[in-house]
CSV table of C-alpha atoms and ligand atoms in Angstrom, one decimal:
chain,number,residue,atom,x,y,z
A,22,UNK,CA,-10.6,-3.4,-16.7
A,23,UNK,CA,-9.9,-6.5,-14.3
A,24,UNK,CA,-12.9,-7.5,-12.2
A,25,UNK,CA,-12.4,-10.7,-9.4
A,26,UNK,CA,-15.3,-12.7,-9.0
A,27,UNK,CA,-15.5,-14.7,-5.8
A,28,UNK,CA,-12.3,-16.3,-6.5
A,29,UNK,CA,-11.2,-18.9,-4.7
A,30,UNK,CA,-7.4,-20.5,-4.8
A,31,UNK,CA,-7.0,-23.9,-3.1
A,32,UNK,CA,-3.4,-26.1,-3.7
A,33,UNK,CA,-4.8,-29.4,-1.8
A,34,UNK,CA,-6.6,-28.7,1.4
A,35,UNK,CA,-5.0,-25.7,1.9
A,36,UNK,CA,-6.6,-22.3,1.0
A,37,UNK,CA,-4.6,-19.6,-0.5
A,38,UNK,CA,-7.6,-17.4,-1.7
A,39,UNK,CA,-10.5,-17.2,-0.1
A,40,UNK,CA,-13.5,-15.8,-2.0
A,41,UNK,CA,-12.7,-12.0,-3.4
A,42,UNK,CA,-14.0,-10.1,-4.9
A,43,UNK,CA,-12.6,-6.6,-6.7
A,44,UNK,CA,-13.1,-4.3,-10.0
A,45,UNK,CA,-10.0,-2.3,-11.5
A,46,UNK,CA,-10.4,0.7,-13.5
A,47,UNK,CA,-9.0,1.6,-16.2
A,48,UNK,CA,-5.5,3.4,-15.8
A,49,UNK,CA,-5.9,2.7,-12.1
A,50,UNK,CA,-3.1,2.3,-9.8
A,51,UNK,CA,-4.6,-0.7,-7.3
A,52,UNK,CA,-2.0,-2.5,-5.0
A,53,UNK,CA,-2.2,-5.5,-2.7
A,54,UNK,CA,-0.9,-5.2,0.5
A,55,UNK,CA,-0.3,-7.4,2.5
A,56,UNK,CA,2.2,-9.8,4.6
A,57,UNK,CA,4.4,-12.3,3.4
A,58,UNK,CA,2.2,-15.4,2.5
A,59,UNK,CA,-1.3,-13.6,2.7
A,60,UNK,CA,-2.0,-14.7,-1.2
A,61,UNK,CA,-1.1,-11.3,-2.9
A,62,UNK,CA,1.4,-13.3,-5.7
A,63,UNK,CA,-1.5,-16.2,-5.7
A,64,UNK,CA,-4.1,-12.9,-6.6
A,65,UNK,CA,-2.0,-11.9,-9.3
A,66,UNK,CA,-1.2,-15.0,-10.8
A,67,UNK,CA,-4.5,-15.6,-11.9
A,68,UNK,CA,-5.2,-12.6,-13.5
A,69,UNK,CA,-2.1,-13.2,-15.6
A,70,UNK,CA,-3.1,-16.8,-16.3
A,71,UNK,CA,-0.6,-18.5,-14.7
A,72,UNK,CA,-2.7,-20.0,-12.0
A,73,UNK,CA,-6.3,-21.2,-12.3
A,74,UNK,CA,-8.7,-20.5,-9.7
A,75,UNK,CA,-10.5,-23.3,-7.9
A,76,UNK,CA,-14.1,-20.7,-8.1
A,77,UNK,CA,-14.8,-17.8,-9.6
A,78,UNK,CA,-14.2,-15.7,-12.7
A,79,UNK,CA,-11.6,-13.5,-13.9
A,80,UNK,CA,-12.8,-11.0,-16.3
A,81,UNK,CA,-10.6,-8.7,-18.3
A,82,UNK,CA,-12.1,-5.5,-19.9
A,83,UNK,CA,-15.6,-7.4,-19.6
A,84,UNK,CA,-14.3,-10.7,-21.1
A,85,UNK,CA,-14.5,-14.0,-19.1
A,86,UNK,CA,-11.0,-14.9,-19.2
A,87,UNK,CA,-10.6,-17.5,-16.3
A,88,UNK,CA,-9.8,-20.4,-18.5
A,89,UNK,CA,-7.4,-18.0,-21.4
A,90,UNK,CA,-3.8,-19.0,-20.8
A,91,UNK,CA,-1.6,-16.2,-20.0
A,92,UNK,CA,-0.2,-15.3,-23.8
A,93,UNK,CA,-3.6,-15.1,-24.7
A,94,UNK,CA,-4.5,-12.3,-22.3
A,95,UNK,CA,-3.7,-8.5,-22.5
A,96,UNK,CA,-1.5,-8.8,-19.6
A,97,UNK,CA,1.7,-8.2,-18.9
A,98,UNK,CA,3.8,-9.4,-15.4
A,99,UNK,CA,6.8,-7.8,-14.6
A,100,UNK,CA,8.4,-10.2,-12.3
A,101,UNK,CA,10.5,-9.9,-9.0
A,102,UNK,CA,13.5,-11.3,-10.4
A,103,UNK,CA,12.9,-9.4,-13.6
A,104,UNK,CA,14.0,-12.4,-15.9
A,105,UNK,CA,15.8,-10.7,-17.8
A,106,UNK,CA,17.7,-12.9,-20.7
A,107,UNK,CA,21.5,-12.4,-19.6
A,108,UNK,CA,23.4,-12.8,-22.7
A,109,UNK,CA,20.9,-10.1,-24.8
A,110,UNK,CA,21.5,-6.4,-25.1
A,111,UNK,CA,18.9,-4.2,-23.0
A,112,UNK,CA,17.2,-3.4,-26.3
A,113,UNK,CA,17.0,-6.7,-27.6
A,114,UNK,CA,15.3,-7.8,-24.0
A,115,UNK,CA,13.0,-4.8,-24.8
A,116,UNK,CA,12.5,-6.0,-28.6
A,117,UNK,CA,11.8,-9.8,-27.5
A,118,UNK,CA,7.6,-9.2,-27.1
A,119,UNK,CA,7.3,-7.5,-30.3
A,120,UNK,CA,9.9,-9.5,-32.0
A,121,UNK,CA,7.7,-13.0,-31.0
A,122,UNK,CA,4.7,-11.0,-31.9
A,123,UNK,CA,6.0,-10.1,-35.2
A,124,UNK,CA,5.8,-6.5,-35.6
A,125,UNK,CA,8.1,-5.1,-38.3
A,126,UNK,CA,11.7,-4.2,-37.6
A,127,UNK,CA,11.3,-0.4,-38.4
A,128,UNK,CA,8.1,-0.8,-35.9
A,129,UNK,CA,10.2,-2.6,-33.4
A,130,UNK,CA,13.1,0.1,-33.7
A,131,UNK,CA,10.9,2.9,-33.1
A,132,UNK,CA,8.9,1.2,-30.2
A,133,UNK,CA,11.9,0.7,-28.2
A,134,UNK,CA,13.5,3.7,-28.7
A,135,UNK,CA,10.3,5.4,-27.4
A,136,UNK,CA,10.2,3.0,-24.4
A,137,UNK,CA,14.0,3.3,-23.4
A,138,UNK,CA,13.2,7.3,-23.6
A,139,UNK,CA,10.8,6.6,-21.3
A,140,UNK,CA,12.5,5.0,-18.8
A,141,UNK,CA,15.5,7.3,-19.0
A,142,UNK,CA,18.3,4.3,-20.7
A,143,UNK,CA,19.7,6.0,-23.2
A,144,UNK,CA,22.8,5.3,-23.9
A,145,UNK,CA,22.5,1.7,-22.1
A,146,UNK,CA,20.9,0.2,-25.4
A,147,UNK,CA,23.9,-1.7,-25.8
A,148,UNK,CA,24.9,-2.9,-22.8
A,149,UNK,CA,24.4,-6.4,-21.5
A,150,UNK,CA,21.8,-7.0,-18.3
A,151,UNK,CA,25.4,-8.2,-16.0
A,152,UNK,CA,26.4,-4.8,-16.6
A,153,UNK,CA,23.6,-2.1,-15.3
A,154,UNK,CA,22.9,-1.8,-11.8
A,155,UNK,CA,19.8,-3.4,-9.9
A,156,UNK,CA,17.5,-0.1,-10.2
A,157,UNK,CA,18.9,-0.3,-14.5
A,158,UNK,CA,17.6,-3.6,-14.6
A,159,UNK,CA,14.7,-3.2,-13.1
A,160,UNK,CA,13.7,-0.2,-15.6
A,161,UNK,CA,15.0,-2.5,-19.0
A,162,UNK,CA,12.2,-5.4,-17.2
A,163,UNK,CA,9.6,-2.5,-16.9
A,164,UNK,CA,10.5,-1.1,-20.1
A,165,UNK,CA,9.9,-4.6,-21.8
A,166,UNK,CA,6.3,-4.6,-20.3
A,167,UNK,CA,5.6,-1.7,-21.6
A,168,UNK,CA,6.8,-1.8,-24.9
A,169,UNK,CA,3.6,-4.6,-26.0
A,170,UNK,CA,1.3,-1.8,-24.8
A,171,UNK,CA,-0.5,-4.3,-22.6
A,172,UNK,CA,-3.8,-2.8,-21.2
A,173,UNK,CA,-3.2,-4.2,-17.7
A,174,UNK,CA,0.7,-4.5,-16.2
A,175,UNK,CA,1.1,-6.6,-13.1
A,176,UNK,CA,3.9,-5.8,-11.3
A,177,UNK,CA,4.8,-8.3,-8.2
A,178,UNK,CA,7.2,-6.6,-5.4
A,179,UNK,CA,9.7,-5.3,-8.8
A,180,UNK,CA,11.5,-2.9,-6.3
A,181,UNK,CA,12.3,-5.4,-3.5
A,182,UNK,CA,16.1,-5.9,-4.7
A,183,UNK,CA,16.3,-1.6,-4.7
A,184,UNK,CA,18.1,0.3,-1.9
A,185,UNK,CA,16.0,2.3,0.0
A,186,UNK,CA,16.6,5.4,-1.7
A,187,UNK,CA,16.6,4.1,-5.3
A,188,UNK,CA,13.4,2.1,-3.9
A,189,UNK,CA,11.8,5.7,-3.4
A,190,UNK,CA,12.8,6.9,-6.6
A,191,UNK,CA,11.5,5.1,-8.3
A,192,UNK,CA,8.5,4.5,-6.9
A,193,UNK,CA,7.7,7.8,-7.8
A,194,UNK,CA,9.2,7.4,-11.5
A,195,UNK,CA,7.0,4.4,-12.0
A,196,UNK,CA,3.6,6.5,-10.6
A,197,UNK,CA,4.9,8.9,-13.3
A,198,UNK,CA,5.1,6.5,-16.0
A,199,UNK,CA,2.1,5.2,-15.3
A,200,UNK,CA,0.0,8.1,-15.3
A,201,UNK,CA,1.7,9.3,-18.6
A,202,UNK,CA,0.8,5.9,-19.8
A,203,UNK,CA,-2.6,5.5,-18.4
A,204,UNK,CA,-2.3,1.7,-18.1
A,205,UNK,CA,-3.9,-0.4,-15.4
A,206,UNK,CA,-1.0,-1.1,-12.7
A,207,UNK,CA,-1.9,-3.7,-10.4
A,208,UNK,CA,1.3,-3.6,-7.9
A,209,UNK,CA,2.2,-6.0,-5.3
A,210,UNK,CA,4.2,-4.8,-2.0
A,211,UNK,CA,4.1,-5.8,1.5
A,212,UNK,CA,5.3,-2.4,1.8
A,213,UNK,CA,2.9,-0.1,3.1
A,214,UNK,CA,5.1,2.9,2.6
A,215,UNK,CA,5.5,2.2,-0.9
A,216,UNK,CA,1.6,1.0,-1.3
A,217,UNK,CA,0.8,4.7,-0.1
A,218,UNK,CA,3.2,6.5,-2.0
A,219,UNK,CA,1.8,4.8,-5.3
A,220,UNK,CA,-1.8,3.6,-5.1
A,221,UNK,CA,-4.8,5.0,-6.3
A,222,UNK,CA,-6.4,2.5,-4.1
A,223,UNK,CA,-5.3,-0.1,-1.5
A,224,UNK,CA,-6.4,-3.9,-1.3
A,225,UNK,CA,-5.3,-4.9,2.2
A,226,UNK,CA,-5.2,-8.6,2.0
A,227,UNK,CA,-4.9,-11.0,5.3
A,228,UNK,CA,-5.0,-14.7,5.4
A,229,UNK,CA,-6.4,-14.7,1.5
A,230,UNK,CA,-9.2,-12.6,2.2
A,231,UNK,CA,-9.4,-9.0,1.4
A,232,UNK,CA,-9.7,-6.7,4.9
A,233,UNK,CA,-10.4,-3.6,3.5
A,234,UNK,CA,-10.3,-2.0,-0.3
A,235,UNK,CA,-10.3,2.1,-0.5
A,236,UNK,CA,-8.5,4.7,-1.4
A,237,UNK,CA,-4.9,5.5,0.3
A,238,UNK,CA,-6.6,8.1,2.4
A,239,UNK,CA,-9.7,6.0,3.5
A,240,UNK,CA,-7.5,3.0,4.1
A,241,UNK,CA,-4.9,5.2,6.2
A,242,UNK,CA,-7.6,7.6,8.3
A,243,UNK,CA,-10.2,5.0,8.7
A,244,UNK,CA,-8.7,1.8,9.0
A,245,UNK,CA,-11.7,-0.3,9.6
A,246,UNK,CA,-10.0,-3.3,11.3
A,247,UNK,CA,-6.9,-3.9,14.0
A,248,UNK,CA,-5.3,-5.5,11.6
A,249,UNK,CA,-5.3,-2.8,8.8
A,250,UNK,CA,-4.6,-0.1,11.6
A,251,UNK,CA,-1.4,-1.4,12.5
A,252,UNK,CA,-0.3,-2.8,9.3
A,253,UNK,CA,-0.4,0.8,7.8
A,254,UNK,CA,1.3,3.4,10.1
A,255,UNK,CA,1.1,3.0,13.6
A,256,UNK,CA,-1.3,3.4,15.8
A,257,UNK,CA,-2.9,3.3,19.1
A,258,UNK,CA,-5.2,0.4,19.6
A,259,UNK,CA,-6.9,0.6,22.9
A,260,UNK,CA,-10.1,-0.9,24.4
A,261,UNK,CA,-12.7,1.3,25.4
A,262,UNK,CA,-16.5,1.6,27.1
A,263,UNK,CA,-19.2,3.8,25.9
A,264,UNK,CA,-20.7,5.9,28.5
A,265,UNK,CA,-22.8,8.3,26.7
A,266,UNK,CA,-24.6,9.2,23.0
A,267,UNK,CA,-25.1,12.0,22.1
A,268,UNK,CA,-26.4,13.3,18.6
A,269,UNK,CA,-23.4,13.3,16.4
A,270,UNK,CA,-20.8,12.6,19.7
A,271,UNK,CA,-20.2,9.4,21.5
A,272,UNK,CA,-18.5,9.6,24.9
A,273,UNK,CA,-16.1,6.8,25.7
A,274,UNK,CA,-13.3,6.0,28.3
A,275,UNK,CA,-10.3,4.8,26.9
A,276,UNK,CA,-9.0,1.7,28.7
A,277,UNK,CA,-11.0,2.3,31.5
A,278,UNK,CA,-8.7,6.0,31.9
A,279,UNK,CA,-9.4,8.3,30.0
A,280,UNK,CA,-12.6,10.0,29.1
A,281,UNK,CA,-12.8,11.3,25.3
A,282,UNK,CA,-15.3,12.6,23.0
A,283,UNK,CA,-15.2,10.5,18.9
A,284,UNK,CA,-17.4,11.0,16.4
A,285,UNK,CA,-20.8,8.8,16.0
A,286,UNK,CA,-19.1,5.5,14.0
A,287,UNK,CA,-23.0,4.2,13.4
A,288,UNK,CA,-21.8,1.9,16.8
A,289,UNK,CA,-25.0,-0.4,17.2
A,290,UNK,CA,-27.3,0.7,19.9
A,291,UNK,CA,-26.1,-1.7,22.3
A,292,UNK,CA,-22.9,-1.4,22.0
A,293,UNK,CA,-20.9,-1.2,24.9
A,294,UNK,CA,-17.6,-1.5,24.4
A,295,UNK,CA,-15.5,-1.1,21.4
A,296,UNK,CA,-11.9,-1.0,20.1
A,297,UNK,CA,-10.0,2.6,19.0
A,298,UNK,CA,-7.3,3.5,16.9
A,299,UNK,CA,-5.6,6.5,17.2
A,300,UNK,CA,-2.3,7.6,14.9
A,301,UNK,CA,0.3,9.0,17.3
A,302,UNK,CA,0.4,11.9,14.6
A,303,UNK,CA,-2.8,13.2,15.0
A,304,UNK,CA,-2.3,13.6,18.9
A,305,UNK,CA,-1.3,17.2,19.3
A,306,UNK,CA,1.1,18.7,22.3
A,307,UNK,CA,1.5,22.0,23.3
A,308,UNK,CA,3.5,23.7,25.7
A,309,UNK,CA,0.2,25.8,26.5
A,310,UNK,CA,-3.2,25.1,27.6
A,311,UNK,CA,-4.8,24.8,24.0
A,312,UNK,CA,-7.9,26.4,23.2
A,313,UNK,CA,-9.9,23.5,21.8
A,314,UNK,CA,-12.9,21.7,23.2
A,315,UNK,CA,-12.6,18.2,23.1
A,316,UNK,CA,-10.4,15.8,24.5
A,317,UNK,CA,-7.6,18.0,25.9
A,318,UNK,CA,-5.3,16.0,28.6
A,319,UNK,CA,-2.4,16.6,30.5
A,320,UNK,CA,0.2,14.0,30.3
A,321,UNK,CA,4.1,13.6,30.8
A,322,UNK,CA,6.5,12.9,27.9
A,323,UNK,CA,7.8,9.9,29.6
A,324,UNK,CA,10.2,8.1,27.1
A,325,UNK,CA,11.2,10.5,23.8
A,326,UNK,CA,13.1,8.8,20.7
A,327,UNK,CA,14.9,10.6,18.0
A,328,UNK,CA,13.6,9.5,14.5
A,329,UNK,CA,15.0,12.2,12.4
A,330,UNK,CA,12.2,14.3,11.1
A,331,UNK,CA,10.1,13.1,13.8
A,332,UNK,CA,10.3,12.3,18.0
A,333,UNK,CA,8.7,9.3,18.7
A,334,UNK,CA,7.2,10.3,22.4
A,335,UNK,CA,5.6,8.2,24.7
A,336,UNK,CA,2.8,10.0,27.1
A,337,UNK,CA,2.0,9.3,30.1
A,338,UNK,CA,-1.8,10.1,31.6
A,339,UNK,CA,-2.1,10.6,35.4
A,340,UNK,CA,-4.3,7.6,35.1
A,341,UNK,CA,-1.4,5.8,33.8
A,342,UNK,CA,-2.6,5.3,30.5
A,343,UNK,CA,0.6,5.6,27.9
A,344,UNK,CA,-0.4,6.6,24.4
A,345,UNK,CA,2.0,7.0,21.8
A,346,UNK,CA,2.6,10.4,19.9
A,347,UNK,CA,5.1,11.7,17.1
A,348,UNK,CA,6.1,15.7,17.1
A,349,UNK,CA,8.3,16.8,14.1
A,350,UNK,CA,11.9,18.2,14.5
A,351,UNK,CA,11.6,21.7,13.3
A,352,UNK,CA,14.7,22.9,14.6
A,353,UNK,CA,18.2,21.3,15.6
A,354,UNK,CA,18.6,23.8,18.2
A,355,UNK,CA,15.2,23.9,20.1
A,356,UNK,CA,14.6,21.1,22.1
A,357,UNK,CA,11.2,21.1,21.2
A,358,UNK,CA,9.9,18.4,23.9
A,359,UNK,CA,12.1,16.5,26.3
A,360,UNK,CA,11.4,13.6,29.0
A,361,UNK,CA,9.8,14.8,31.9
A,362,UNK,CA,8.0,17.5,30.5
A,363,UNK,CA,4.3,17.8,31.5
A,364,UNK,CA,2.6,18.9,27.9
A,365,UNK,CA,-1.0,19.7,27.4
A,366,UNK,CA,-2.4,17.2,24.4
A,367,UNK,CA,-5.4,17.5,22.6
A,368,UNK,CA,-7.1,14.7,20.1
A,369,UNK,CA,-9.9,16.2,17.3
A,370,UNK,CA,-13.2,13.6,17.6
A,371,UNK,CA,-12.5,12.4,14.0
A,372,UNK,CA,-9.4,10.9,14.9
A,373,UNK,CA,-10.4,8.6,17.5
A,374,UNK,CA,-11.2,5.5,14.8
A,375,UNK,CA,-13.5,3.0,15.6
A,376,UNK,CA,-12.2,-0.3,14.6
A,377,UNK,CA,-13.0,-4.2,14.8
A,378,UNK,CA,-11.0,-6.7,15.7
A,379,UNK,CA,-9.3,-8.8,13.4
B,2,ATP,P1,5.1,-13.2,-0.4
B,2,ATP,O1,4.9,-11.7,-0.1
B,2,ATP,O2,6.0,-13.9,0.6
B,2,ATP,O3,5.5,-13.4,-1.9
B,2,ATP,P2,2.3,-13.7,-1.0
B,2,ATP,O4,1.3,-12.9,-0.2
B,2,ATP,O5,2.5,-13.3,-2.4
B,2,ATP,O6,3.7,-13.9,-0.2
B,2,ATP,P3,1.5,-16.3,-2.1
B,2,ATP,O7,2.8,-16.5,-2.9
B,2,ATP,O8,0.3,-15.8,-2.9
B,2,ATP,O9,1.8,-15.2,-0.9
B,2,ATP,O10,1.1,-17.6,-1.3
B,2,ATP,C1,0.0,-17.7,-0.5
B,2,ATP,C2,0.0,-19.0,0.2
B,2,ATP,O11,-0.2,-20.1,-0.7
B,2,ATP,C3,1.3,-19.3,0.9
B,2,ATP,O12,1.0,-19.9,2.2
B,2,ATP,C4,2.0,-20.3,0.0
B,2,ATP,O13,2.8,-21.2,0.7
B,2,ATP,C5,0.8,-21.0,-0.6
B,2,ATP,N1,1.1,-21.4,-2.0
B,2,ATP,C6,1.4,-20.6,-3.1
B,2,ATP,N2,1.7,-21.3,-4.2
B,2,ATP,C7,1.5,-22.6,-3.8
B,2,ATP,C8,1.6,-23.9,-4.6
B,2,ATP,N3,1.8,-23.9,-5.9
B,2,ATP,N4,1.3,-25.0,-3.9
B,2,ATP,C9,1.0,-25.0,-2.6
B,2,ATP,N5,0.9,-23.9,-1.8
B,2,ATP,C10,1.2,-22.7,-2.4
């Protein structure tokens, strides 16, 4: 539906987007992550037309569109701010696309009615933008997106002004929608949290390049640099040697400590030392001894934070080697794990990631 062909964005001597390329289904969520300045709005603003790039072509369901202004694209751009026209109704901001397009006022009332449906405003049809609430306004800026039916819908950080629980909401009302709809959502966030509650897949963009594309689990279980390892979740990133290959098995020591078993990342034959991420989630404690084969450690919980549903705990290896793990809070009155406690930890192969550094 949207396809990026090394597309380049310079203003002056600076670059803003540096070569990517990227293909968008149809009635695929995709999302750009990334930090603030990375060139996520700069990505999006071409494919809506209002930015040229300085190489490459945009193509939108197969049709070279790179030199189309926006109005005459199949795109729609909900904005941050939401722009919404203050001194019209909510339905005549909906109407306003189909109004200028000149579909017929029985058409338009039905349309709307639909859409406001959709985005649960009924009732609000009336009301002026200065009187809904931020999460009201933002659905009456989605709804008149929607309403033109556009085949693609860019949508650039439209929850930021949300509180975080209205933020959650409706991330998951907007998912929702769009699968109802089956439109092609391409959403911006530097959120990773809200990039994995929402995406079909993830474009993790750094410094205006693209650092890894794939789906929300690939991008969260197998980061494939530093950068997108500790820009999604947490994570342990740790230097380590290899000392032996086996068939499917590589040994390594972890920061020169601790000696673990990971799975065989393809690591070049002379490889020697390598980088590791490890989620403090998949680090498992025990009380007891466990009963697996790999990589089981003793350590001491040697700091513990509480984090709600979760302890954030840091362990500490005889070696000295401090990794960071997370155990959930199943009961308010079992202290599950407390400081000073020696624990028995135990990490599966798969979940020692190789990655590169940034
Ligand atoms: P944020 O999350 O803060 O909105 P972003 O990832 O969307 O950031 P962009 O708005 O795409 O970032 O900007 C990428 C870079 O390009 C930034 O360094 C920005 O200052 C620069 N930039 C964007 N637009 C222009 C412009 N019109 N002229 C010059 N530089 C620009």
């Amino acid at each position: 539906m949207v396809e990026l062909r090394s597309v380049t964005k310079r203003f002056g001597s600076f670059t803003a987007v540096q070569d990517i390329n990227l293909s968008v289904r149809a009635a695929e969520f995709m999302t750009f992550l990334g930090p603030s300045g990375c060139g996520k709005t700069t990505v999006l603003r071409m494919i809506s037309g209002f930015e040229t790039p300085t190489e490459g072509v945009v193509l939108l369901d197969g049709k070279d569109v790179t030199l189309e202004p926006p109005y005459r694209r199949d795109v729609n751009q909900v904005f941050q701010s939401y722009a919404l026209f203050p001194h019209l109704t909510v339905a005549d901001n909906i109407a306003f696309g189909l109004r200028m397009k000149k579909v017929s006022r029985i058409e338009i009332a039905e349309r709307v009615k639909r859409v406001v449906d959709l985005v649960s405003l009924g009732g609000f049809e009336q009301r002026k933008p200065g009187e809904l609430s931020g999460g009201q306004r933002q659905r009456v800026a989605l709804a008149r997106a929607i309403v033109c039916e556009p085949k693609v819908l860019l949508l650039d950080e439209p929850l930021s002004a949300l509180d975080a629980k209205l933020r959650h909401q409706m991330q998951i009302e907007l998912k929702r929608l769009q699968q109802r709809l089956g439109i092609t959502f391409i959403f911006v966030t530097h959120d990773q949290e809200e990039a994995l509650t929402m995406s079909d897949r993830i474009a993790v963009i750094n410094k205006g390049k693209i650092e890894q594309l794939g789906s929300v689990n690939e991008i969260y279980h197998q980061p494939r640099t530093t950068f997108v390892a500790n820009f999604i979740g947490e994570a342990n990133i740790l230097p380590a040697t290899v000392l032996e290959r086996g068939d499917e098995r590589v040994h390594i020591k972890l920061d020169g400590k601790l000696d673990l078993v990971i799975r065989d990342a393809n690591l070049a034959a002379d490889t020697e030392s390598v980088l590791v991420s490890i989620r403090p989630e998949k680090i498992h404690i025990e009380k007891q001894h466990p009963s697996g084969d790999f990589n089981v450690f003793e350590a001491e919980i040697a700091e513990e934070i509480f984090k709600g549903a979760t302890d954030e705990l840091t362990l500490r290896h005889e070696s000295g080697l401090e990794l960071t793990a997370c155990a959930a809070n199943e009961s308010a009155h079992e202290e599950c794990f407390a400081k000073g406690d020696k624990v028995w930890c135990s990490l599966h192969p798969n979940d020692v990631v190789v990655v590169q550094e940034e």
